[in-house]
CSV table of C-alpha atoms in Angstrom, one decimal:
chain,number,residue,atom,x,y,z
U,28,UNK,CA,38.5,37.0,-69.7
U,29,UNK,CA,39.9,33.7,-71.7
U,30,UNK,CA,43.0,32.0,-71.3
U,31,UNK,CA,43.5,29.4,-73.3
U,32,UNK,CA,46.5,28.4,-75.4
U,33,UNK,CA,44.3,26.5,-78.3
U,34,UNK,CA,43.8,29.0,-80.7
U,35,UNK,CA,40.8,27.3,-82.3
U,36,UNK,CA,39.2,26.6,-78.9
U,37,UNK,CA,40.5,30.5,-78.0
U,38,UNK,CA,38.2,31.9,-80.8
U,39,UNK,CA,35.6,29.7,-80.6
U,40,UNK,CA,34.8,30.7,-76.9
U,41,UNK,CA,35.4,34.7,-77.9
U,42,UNK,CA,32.7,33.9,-80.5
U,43,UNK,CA,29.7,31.8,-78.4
U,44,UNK,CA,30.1,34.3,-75.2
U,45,UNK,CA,29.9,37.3,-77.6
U,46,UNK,CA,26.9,36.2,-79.4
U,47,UNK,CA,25.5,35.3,-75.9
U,48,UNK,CA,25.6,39.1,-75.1
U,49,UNK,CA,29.3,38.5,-72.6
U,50,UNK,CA,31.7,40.7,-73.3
U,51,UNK,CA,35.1,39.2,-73.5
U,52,UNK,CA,37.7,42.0,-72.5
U,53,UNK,CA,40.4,40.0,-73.0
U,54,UNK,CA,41.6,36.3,-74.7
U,55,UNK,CA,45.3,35.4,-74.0
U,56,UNK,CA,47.0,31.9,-74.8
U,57,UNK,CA,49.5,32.1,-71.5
U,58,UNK,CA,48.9,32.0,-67.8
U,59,UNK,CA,51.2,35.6,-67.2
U,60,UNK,CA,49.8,37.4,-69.3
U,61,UNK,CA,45.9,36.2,-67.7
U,62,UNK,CA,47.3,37.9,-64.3
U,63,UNK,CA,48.5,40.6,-66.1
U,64,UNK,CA,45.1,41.5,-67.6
U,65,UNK,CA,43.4,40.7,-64.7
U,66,UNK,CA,45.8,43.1,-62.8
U,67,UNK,CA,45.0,45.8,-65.2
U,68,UNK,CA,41.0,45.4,-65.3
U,69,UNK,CA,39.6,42.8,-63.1
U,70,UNK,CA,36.9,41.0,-65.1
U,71,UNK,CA,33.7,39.1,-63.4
U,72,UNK,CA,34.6,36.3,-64.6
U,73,UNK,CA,37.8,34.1,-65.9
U,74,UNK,CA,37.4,31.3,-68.0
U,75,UNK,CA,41.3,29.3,-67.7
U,76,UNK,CA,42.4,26.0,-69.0
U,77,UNK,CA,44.6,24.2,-66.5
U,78,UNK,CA,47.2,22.9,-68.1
U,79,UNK,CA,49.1,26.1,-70.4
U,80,UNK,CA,52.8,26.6,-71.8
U,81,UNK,CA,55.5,26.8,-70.6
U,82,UNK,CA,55.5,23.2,-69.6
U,83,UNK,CA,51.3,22.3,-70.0
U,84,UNK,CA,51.3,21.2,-66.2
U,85,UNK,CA,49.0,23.1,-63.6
U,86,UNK,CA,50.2,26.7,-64.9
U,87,UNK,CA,46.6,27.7,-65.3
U,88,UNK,CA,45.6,26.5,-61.8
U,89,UNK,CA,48.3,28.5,-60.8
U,90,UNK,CA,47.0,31.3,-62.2
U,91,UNK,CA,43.2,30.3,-60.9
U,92,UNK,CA,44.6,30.3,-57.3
U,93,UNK,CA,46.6,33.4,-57.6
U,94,UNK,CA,43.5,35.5,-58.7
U,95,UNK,CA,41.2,34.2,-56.5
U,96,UNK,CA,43.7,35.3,-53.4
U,97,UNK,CA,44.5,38.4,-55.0
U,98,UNK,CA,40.8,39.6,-56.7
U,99,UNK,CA,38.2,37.6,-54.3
U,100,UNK,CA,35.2,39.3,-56.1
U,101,UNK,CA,36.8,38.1,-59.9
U,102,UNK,CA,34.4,34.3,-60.2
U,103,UNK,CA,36.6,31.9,-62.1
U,104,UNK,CA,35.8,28.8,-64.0
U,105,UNK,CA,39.1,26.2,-64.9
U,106,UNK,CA,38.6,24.0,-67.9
U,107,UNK,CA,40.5,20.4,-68.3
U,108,UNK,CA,41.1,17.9,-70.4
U,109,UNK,CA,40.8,15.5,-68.2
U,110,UNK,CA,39.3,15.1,-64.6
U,111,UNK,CA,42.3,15.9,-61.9
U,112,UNK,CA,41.2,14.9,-58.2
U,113,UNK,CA,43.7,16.8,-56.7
U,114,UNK,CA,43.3,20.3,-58.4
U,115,UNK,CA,39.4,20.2,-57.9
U,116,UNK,CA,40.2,19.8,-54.2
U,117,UNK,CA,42.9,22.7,-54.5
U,118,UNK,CA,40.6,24.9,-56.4
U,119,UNK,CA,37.7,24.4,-54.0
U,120,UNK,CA,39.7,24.3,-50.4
U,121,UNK,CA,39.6,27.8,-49.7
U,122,UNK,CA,36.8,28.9,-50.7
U,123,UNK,CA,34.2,27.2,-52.7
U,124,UNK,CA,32.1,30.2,-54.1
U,125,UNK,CA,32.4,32.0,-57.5
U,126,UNK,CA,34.2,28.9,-58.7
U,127,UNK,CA,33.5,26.5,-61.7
U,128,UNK,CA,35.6,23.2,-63.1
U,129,UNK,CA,34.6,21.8,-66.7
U,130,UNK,CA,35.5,19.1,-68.3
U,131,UNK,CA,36.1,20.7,-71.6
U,132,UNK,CA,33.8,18.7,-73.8
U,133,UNK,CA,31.4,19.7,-71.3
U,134,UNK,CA,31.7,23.6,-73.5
U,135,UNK,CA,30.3,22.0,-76.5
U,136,UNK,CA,27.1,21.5,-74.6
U,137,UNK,CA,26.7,25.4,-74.9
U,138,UNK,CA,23.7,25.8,-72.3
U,139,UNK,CA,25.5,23.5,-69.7
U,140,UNK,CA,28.7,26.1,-69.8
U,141,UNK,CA,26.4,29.4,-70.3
U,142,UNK,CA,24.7,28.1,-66.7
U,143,UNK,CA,28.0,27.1,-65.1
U,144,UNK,CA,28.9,30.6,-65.8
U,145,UNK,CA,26.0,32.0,-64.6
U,146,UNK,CA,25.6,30.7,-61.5
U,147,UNK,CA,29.4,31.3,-60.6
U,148,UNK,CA,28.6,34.9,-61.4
U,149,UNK,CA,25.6,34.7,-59.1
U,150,UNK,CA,28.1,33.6,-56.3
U,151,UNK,CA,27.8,29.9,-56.3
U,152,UNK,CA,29.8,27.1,-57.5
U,153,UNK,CA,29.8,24.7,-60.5
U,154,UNK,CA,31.4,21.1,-60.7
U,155,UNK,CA,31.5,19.2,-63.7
U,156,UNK,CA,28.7,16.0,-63.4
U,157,UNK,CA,31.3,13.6,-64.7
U,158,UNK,CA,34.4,15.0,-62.1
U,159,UNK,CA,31.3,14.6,-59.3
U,160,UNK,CA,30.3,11.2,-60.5
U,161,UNK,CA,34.1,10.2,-60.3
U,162,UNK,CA,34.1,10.9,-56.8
U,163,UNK,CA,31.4,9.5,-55.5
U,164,UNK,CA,33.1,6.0,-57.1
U,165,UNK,CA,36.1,6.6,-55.4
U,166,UNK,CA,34.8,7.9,-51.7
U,167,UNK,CA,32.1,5.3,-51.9
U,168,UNK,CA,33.2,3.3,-49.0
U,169,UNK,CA,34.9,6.5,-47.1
U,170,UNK,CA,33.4,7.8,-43.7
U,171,UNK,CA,31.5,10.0,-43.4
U,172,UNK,CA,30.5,9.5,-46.3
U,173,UNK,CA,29.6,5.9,-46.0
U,174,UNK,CA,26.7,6.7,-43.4
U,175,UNK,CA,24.9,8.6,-46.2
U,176,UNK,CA,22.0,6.5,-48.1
U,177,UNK,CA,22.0,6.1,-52.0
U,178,UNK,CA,19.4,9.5,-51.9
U,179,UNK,CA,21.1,11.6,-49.7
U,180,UNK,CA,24.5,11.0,-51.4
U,181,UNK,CA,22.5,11.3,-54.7
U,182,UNK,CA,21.8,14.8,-53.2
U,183,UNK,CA,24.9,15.8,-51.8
U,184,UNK,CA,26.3,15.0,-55.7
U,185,UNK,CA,23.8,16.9,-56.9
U,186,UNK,CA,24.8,19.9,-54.5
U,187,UNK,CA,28.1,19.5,-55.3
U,188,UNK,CA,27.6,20.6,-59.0
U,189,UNK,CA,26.5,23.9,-57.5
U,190,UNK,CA,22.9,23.4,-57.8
U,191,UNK,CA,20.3,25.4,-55.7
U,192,UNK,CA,17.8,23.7,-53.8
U,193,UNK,CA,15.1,24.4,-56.3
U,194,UNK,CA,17.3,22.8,-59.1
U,195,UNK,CA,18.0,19.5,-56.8
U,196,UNK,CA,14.5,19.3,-56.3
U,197,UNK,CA,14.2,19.2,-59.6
U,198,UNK,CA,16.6,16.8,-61.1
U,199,UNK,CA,15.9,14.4,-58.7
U,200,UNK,CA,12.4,14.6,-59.2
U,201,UNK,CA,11.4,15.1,-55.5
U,202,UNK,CA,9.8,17.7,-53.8
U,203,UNK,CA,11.6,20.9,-51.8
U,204,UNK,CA,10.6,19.6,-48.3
U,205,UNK,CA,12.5,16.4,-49.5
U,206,UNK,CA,15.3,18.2,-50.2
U,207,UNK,CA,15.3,20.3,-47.3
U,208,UNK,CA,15.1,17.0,-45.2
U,209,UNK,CA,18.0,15.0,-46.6
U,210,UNK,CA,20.1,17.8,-46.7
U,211,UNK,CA,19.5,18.7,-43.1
U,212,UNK,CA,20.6,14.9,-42.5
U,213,UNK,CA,23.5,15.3,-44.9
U,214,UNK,CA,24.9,18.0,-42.5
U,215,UNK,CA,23.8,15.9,-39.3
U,216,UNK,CA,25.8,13.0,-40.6
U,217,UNK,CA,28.7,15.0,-41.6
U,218,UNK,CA,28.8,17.0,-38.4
U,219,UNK,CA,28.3,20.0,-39.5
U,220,UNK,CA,24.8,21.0,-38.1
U,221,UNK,CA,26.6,23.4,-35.7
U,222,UNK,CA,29.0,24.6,-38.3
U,223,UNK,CA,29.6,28.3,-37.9
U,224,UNK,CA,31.2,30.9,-40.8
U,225,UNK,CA,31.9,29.2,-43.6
U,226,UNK,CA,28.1,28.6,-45.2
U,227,UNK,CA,27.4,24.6,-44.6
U,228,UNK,CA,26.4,23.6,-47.9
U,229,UNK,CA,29.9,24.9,-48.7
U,230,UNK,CA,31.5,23.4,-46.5
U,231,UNK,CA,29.8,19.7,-47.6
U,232,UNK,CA,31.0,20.3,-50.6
U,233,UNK,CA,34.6,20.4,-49.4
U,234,UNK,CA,34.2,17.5,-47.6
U,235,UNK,CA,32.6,15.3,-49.9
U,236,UNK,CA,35.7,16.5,-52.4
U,237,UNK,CA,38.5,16.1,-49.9
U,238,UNK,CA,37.1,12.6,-49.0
């Protein structure tokens, strides 16, 4: 399902997923009347800008929260203009599976947002590069994050954008066992090698974006 109050943007997305073999059961242009379809017939995914009418604010991360307290199994991406800090960490807090936030020119590079969508629907998460890039800037001289060297934090980033162990290993150019290593320290560091329930590459990810 789509929610998106730019018409142009609205159809565009209805076209590229149908075409990609998705089946869009629904494409509305207000937060409401998202819940209400989602109410109806819960999709497996729901694609939502952030900011819709009434007042353009955080009606559609409204909406995001609402379904993913009320339809846990329903994955949802959230689309924004801009980066926001704030509703990342909001988004993210409670649970950081099935979950995706794009930067919205980040749709026009179709096989970026075809595997965001993808590997939500596979259970995982996906951050936007440039909203994880942002954040490393701004928690660079935060603790715990500080005690982490330039390749495990270039790890944990790389994590952060929902990225499996295989695909780390492969952006970064280094091999599994490296991977396995630095992220083994990564939890060390940020005491979570004892962590119990929530998974802990989940929960690095929530502390690397509440830092």
């Amino acid at each position: 399902m789509l929610a998106e109050d730019s018409t142009l943007l609205r159809e565009g997305l209805i076209r590229l997923l149908t075409e990609e073999g998705h089946e869009v059961l629904a494409a509305v242009g207000d937060a409401a009347a998202l819940l209400r379809e989602v109410e109806a017939q819960p999709p497996d995914i729901v694609v939502v800008d952030i900011r819709m009418p009434p007042t353009h604010t955080d009606e559609g991360l409204r909406a995001a929260l609402e379904i993913r307290k009320r339809w846990p199994p329903v994955g949802v991406l959230v689309l924004s203009q801009h980066i926001e800090r704030n509703y990342a960490a909001q988004l993210l807090t409670s649970n950081a599976e099935r979950v995706g936030y794009l930067l919205k020119d980040r749709v026009a590079q179709v096989e970026e947002f075809l595997d965001a969508l993808d590997r939500i629907h596979a259970g995982g998460a996906a951050i936007d590069p440039e909203v994880v890039r942002q954040l490393v800037i701004r928690t660079t001289h935060t603790d715990p994050l500080a005690r982490l060297t330039p390749r495990e934090r270039s790890v944990l980033e790389t994590l952060a954008q929902g990225h499996t162990n295989a695909a780390i290993s492969q952006k970064l150019h280094i091999s599994m066992s490296t991977v396995e290593k630095n992220l083994n320290t990564i939890f060390d560091k940020l005491e979570l090698a004892h962590a119990t329930g929530y998974n802990r590459r989940i929960l690095a990810v929530l502390r690397y974006l509440e830092s």
